[in-house]
GROMACS .gro file of C-alpha atoms in nm:
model
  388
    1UNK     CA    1  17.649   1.821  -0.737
    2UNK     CA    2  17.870   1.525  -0.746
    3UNK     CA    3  17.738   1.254  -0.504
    4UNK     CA    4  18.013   1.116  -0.235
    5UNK     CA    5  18.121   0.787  -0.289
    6UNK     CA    6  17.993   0.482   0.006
    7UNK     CA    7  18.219   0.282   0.121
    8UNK     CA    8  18.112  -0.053   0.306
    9UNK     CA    9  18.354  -0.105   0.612
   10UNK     CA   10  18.420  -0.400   0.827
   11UNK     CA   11  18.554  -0.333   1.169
   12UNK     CA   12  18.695  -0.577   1.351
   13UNK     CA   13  18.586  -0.478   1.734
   14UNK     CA   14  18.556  -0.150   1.900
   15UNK     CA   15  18.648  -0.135   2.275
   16UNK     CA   16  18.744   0.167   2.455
   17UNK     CA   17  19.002  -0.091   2.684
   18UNK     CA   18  19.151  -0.250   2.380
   19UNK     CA   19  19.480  -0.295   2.384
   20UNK     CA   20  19.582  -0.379   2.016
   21UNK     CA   21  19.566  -0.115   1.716
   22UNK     CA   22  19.245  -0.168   1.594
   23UNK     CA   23  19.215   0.149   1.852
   24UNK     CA   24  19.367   0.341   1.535
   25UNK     CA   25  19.080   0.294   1.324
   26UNK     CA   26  18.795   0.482   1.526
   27UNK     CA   27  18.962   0.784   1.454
   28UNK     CA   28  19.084   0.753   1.121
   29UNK     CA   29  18.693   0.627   1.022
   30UNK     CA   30  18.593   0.995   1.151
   31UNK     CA   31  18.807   1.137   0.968
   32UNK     CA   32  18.743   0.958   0.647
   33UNK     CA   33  18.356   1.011   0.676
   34UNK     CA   34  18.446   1.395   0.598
   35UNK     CA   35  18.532   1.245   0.234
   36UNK     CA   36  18.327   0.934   0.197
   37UNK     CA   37  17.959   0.786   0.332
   38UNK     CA   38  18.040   0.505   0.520
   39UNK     CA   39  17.835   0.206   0.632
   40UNK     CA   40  18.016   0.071   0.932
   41UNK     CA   41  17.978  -0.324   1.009
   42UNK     CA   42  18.117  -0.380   1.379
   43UNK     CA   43  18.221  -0.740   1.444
   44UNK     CA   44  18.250  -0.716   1.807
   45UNK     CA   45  18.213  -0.438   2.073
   46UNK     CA   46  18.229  -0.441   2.436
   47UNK     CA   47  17.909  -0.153   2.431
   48UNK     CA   48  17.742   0.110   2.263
   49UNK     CA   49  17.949   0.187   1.929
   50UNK     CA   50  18.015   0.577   1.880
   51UNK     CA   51  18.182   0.656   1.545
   52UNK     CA   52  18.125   1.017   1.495
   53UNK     CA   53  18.075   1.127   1.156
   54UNK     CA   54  18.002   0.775   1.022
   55UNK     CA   55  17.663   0.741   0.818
   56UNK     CA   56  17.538   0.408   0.920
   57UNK     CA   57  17.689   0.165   1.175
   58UNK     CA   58  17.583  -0.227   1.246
   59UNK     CA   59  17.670  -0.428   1.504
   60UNK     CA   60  17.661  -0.800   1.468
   61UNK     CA   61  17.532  -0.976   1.741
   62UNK     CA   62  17.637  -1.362   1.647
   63UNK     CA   63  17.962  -1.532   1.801
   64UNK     CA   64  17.850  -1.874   1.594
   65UNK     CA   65  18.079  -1.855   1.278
   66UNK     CA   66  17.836  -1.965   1.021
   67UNK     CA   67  17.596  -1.680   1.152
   68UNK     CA   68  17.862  -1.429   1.210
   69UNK     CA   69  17.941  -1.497   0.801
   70UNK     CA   70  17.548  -1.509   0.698
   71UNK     CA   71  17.489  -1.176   0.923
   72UNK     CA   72  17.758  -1.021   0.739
   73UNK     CA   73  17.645  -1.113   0.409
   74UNK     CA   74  17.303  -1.027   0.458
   75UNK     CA   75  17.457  -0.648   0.570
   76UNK     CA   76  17.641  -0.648   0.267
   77UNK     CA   77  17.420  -0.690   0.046
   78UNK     CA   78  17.241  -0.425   0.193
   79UNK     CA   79  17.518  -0.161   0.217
   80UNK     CA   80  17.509  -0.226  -0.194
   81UNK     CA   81  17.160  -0.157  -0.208
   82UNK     CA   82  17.224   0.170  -0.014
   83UNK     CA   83  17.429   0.259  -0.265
   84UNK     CA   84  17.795   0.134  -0.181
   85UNK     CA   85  18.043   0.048  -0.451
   86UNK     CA   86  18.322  -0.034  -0.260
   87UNK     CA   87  18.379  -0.268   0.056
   88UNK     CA   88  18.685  -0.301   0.245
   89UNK     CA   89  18.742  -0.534   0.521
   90UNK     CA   90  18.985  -0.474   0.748
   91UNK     CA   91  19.130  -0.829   0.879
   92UNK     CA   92  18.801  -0.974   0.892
   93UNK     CA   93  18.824  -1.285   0.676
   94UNK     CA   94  18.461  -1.341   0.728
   95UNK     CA   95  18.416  -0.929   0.578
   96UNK     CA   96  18.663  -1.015   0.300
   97UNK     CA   97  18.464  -1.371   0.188
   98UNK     CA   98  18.123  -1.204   0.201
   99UNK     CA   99  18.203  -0.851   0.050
  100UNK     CA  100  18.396  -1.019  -0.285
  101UNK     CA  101  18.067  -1.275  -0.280
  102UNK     CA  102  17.842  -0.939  -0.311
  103UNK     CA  103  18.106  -0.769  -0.515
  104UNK     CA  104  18.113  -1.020  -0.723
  105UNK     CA  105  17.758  -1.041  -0.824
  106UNK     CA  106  17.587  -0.693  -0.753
  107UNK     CA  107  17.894  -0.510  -0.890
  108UNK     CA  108  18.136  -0.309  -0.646
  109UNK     CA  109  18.514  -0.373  -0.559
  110UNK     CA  110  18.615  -0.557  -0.291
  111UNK     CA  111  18.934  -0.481  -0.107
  112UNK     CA  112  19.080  -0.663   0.186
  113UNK     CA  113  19.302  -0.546   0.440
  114UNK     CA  114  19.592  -0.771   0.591
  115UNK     CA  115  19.959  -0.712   0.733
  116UNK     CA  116  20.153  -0.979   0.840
  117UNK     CA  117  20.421  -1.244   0.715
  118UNK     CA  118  20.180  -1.542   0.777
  119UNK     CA  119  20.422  -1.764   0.591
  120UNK     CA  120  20.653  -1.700   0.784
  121UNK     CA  121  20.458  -1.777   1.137
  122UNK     CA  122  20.300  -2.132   0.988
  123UNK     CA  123  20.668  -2.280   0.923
  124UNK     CA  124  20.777  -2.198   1.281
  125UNK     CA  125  20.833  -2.560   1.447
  126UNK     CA  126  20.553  -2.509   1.700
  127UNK     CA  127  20.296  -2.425   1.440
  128UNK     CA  128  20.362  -2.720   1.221
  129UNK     CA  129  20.222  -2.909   1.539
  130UNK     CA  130  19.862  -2.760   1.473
  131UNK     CA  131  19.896  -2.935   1.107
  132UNK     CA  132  19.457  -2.883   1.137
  133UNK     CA  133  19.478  -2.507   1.309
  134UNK     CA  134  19.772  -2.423   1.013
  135UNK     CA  135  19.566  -2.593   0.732
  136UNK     CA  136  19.203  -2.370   0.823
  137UNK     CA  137  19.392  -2.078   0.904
  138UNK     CA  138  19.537  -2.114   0.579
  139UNK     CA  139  19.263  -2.188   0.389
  140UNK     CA  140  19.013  -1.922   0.543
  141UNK     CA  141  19.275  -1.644   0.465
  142UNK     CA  142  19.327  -1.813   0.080
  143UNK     CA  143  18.978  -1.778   0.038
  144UNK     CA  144  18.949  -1.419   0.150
  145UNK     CA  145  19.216  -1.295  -0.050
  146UNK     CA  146  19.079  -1.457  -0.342
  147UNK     CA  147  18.748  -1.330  -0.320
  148UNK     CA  148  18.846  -0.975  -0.276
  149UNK     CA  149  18.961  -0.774  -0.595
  150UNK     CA  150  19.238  -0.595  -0.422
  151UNK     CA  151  19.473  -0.706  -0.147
  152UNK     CA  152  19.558  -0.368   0.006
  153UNK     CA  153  19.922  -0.442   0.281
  154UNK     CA  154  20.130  -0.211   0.444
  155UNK     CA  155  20.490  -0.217   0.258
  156UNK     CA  156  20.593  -0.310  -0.069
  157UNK     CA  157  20.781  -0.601   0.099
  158UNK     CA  158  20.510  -0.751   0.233
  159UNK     CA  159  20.305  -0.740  -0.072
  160UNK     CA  160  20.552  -0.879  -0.254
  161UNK     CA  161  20.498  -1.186   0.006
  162UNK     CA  162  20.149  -1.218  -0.075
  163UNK     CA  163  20.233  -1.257  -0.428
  164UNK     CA  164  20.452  -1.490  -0.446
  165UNK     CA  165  20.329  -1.696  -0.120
  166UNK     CA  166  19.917  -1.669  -0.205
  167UNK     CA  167  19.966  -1.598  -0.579
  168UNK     CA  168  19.765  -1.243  -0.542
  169UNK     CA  169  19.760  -1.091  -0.863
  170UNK     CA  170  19.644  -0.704  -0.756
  171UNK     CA  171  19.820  -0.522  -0.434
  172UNK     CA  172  19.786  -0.175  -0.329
  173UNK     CA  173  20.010  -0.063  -0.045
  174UNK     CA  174  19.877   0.199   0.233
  175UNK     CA  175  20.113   0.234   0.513
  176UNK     CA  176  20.035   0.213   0.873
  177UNK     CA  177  20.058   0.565   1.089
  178UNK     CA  178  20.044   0.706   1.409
  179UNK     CA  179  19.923   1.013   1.599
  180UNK     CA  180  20.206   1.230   1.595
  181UNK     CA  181  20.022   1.468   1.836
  182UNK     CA  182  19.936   1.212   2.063
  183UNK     CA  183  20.257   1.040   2.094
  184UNK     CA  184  20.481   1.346   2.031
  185UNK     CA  185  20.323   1.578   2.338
  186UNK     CA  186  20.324   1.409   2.666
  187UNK     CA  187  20.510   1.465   2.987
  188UNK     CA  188  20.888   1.452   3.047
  189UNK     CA  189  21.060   1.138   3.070
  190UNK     CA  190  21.061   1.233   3.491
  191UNK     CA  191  20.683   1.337   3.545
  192UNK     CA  192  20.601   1.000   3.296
  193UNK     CA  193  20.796   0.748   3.529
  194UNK     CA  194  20.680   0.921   3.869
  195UNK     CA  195  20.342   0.891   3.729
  196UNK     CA  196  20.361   0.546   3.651
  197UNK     CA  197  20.566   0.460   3.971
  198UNK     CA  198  20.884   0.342   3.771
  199UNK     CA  199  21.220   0.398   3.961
  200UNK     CA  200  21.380   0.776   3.869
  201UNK     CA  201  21.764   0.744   3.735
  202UNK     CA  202  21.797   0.353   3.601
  203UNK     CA  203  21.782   0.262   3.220
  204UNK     CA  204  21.441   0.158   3.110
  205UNK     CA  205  21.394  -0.118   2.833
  206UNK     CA  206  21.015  -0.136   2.743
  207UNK     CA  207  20.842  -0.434   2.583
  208UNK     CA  208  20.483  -0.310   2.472
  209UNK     CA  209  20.374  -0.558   2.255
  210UNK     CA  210  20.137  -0.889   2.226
  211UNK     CA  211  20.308  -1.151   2.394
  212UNK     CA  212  20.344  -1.468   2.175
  213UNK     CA  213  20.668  -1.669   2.106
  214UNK     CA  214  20.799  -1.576   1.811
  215UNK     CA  215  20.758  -1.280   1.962
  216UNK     CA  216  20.894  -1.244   2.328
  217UNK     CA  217  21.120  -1.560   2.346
  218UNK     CA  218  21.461  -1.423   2.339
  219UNK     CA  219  21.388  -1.108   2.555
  220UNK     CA  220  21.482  -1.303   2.866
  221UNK     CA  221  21.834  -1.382   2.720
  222UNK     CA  222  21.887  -1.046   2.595
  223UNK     CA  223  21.817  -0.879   2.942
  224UNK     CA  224  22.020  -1.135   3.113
  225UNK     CA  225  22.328  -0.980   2.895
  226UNK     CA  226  22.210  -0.629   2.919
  227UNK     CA  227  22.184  -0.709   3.317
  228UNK     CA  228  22.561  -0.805   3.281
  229UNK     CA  229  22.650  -0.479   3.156
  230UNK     CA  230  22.421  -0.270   3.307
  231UNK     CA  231  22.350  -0.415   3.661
  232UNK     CA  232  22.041  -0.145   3.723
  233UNK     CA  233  21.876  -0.195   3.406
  234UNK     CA  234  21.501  -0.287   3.437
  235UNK     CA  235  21.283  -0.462   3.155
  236UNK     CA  236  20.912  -0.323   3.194
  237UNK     CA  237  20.694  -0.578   2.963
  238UNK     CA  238  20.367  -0.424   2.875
  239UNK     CA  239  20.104  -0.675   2.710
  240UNK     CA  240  19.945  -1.010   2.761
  241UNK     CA  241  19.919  -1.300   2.521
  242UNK     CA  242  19.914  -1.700   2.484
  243UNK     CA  243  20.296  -1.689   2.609
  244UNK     CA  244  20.300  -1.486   2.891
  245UNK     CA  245  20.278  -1.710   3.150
  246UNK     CA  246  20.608  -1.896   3.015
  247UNK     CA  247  20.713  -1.566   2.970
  248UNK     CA  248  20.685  -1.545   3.299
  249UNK     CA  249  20.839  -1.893   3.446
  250UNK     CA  250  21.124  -1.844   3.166
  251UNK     CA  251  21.253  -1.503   3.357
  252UNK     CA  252  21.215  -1.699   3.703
  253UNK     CA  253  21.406  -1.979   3.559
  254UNK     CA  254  21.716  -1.755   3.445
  255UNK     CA  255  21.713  -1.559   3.805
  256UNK     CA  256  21.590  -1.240   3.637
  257UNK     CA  257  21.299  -1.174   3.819
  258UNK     CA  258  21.487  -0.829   3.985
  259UNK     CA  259  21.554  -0.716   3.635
  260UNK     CA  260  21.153  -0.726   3.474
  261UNK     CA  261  20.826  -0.523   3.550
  262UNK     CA  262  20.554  -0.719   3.411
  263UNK     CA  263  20.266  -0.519   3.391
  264UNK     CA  264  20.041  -0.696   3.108
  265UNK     CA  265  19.767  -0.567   2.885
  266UNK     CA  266  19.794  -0.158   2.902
  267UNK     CA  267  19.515  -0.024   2.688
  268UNK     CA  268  19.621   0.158   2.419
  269UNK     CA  269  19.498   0.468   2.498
  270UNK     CA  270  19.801   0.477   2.760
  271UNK     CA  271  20.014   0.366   2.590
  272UNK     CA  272  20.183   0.760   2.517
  273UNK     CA  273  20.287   0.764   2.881
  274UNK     CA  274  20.450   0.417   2.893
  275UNK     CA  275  20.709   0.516   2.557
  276UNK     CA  276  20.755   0.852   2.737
  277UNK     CA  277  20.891   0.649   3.054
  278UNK     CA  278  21.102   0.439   2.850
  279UNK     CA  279  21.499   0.496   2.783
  280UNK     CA  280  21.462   0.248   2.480
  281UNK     CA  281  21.207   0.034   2.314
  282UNK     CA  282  21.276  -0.309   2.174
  283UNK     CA  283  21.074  -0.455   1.986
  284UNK     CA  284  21.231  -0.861   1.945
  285UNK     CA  285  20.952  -0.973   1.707
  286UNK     CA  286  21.113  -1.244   1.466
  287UNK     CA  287  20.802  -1.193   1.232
  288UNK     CA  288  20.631  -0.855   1.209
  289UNK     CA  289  20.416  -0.728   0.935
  290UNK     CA  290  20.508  -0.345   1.004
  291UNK     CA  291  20.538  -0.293   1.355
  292UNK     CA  292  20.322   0.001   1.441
  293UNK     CA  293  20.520  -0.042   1.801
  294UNK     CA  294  20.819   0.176   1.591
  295UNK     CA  295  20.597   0.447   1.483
  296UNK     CA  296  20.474   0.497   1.857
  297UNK     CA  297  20.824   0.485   1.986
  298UNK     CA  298  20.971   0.726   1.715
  299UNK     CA  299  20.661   0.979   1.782
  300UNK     CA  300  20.763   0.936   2.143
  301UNK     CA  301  21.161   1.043   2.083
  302UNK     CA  302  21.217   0.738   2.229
  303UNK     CA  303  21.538   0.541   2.057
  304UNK     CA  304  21.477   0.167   1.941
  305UNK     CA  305  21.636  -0.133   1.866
  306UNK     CA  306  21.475  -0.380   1.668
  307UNK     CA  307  21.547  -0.739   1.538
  308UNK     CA  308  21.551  -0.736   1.139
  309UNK     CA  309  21.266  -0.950   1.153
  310UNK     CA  310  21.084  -1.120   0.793
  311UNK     CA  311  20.800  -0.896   0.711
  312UNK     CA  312  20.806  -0.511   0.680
  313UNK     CA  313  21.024  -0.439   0.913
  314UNK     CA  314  21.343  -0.294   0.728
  315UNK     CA  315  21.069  -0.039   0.491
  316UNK     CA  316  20.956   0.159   0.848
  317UNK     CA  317  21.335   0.182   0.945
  318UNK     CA  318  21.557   0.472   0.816
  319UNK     CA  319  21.894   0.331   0.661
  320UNK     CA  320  22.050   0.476   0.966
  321UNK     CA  321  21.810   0.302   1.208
  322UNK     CA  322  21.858  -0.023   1.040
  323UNK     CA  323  22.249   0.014   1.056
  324UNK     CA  324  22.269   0.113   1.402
  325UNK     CA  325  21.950  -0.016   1.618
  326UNK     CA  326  21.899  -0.350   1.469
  327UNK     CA  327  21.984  -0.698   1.557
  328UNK     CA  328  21.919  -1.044   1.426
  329UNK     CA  329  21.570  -1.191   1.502
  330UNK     CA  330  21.741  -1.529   1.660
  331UNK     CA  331  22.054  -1.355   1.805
  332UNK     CA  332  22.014  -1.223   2.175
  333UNK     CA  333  22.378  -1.164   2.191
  334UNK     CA  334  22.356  -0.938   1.918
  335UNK     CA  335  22.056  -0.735   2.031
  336UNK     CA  336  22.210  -0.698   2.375
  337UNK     CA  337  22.505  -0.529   2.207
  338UNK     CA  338  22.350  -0.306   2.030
  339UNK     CA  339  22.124  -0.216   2.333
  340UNK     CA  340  22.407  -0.148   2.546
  341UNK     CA  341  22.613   0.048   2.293
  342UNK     CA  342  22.319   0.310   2.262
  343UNK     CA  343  22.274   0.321   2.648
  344UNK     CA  344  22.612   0.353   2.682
  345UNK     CA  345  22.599   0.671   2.434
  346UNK     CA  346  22.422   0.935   2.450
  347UNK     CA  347  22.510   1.081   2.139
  348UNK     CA  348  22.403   0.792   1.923
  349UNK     CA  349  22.115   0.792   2.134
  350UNK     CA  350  22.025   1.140   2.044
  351UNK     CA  351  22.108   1.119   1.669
  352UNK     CA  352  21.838   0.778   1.711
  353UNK     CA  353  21.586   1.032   1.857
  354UNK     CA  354  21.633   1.300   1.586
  355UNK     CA  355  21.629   1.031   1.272
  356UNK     CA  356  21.315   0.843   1.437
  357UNK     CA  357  21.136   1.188   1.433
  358UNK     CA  358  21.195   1.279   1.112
  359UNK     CA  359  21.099   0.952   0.993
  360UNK     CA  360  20.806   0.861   1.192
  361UNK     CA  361  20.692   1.267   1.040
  362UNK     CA  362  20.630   1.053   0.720
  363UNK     CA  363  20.364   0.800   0.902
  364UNK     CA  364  20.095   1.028   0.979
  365UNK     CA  365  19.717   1.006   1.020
  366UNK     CA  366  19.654   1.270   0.711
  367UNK     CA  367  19.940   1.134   0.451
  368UNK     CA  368  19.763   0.757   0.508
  369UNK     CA  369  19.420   0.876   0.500
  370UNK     CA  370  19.484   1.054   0.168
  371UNK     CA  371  19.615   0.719   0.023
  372UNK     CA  372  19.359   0.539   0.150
  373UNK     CA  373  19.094   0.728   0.014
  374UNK     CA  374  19.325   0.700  -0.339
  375UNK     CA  375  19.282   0.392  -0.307
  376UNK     CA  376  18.902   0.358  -0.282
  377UNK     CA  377  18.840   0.601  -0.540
  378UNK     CA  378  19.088   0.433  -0.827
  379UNK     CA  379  18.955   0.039  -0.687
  380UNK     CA  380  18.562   0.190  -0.762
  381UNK     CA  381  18.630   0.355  -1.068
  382UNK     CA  382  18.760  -0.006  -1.196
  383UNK     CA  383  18.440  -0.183  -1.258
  384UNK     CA  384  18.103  -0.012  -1.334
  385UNK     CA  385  17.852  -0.058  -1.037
  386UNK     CA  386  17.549  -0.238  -1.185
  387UNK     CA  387  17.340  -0.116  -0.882
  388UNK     CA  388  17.293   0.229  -0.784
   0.00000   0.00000   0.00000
């Protein structure tokens, strides 16, 4: 009898109110431990951590960073003892440092998970102000990707980034995904806005995203010329984040406050019902690794329009999504446009609806699980465990 591989995971946080996708990976660990043994390391959690199906799951209890990255090499050097010959981390930088330290010498492959245009963030003109905050952030993340064996990224395009911007010599690309059940079966667009006490017969714009700068700055000047052409329009924002507040004063400022529904931080386990509501998603992001955002809308047959931001953005996007529902990441004038011209018709609207469901059909939970456990098995058949 052939003996199942282990697999040494770190988990970022488990939290049945979280808000960000990390929610994604509870299920998609259950599902893996069908085809693998996994030891589970759990950064933070807001209680009692329930992964069915998982073999082994650790908590660690330390905030303090040097004893957050001691507890997690002490556990990793145990998971190889237990018999694991591959670790992945999934955004942890502390996972990715220890694992490819224990990798390294007790034998193993180390593989670390990260999505997003970094590069492209740290040149922004409010981030070369934190020259100290830019210059750790930089480092910590250099020294997790060089540790690791394997940087494994969601598009091509992005790890073609990491390449040339961190010098990574070995990539493997695994795609993000949705539930298509989740997102796809829901109440009408009606019973989902009655439920959530959103006006009946206006155009809906949602905004369910983290709120930062690069990511939320222009979507006051794009609803002020939406506004212009569609008087009833109404903006419902659905997140939190380090910019909300001028998020906030910004849409007072411009006279808009008639025009937005700020709800903040929705967790994600509602977040079905919110894309159901919605007439059309944007998602303005000027930097986005993937944009999991346009998976959930897609699932939801809700259209989108979203700015051709640097990352991943353009490889999630059909050709005929990218021609007709994107925008310019800087260009409000632009993305208003291109709002109001699917509003404005419902056939292109429609024709969105039926190319986004198709497409999104390609992002599911079983086609990305079966990659990622590809992956594992072709990253620990690289290098002979000496252990186990």
């Amino acid at each position: 009898m052939t003996r199942r591989p282990r697999v040494a995971y770190v988990l970022p946080k488990v939290d049945d109110e979280d808000h960000e996708h990390i929610y994604y990976l509870r299920p998609f660990l259950s599902g893996a431990s069908r085809h693998v043994d996994l030891d589970v390391l759990v950064e933070r959690s807001s209680g009692p951590v329930d992964l069915p199906g998982v073999d082994r799951t650790t908590r660690i209890r330390w905030r303090f960073p040097p004893l957050r990255l001691l507890s997690t090499l002490v556990w990793a050097v145990q998971a190889r003892f237990r018999g694991a010959s591959v670790f992945y981390s999934h955004y942890s930088t502390y996972g990715a440092i220890a694992c490819g330290l224990v990798a390294r010498v007790l034998g193993g492959r180390s593989l670390y998970w990260h999505c997003g245009p970094v590069w492209a963030l740290w040149n922004r003109p409010e981030e070369r102000a934190k020259r100290w905050a830019r210059f750790r952030n930089r480092f910590v993340l250099s020294l997790s990707l060089a540790f690791s064996h394997a940087l494994v990224t969601c598009t091509d395009r992005m790890a073609r980034g990491y390449r040339k911007h961190f010098h990574v010599r070995r990539t493997r690309v695994m795609p993000n995904w949705t539930s298509l059940e989740r997102f796809g079966q829901g109440p009408s667009r009606e019973d989902a806005r009655r439920a959530l006490g959103l006006p009946p017969g206006i155009p809906i714009l949602l905004f369910f995203h983290r709120v930062t700068r690069y990511r939320a700055e222009l979507l006051p000047e794009i609803a002020a010329r939406v506004v212009a052409g569609r008087p009833d329009a109404r903006f419902v924002v659905c997140g939190g984040g380090d910019w909300l507040g001028e998020l906030r004063a910004k849409i007072d400022r411009l006279g808009l406050g008639g025009a937005f529904d700020v709800r903040g931080w929705i967790p994600q386990r509602d977040a079905p019902i919110w894309f159901r509501a919605a007439d059309l998603f944007l998602m303005t992001s000027q930097i986005e690794g993937f944009g999991r955002v346009l998976l959930e809308a897609m699932a939801s047959s809700t259209p989108l329009v979203a700015a051709r931001a640097s990352g991943g953005v353009l490889d999630v996007l059909s050709d005929f999504q990218a021609e007709r529902a994107t925008a310019g990441p800087r260009d409000p004038a632009e993305f208003a446009r291109v709002c109001l011209a699917i509003l404005d018709d419902p056939a292109l609207r429609e024709r969105l609806v039926e190319v986004g469901l198709e497409r999104v059909s390609r992002f599911g939970e079983r086609t990305t699980l079966d990659t990622w456990l590809g992956i594992v098995a072709e990253e620990g058949a690289r290098r002979r465990p000496r252990l186990g």
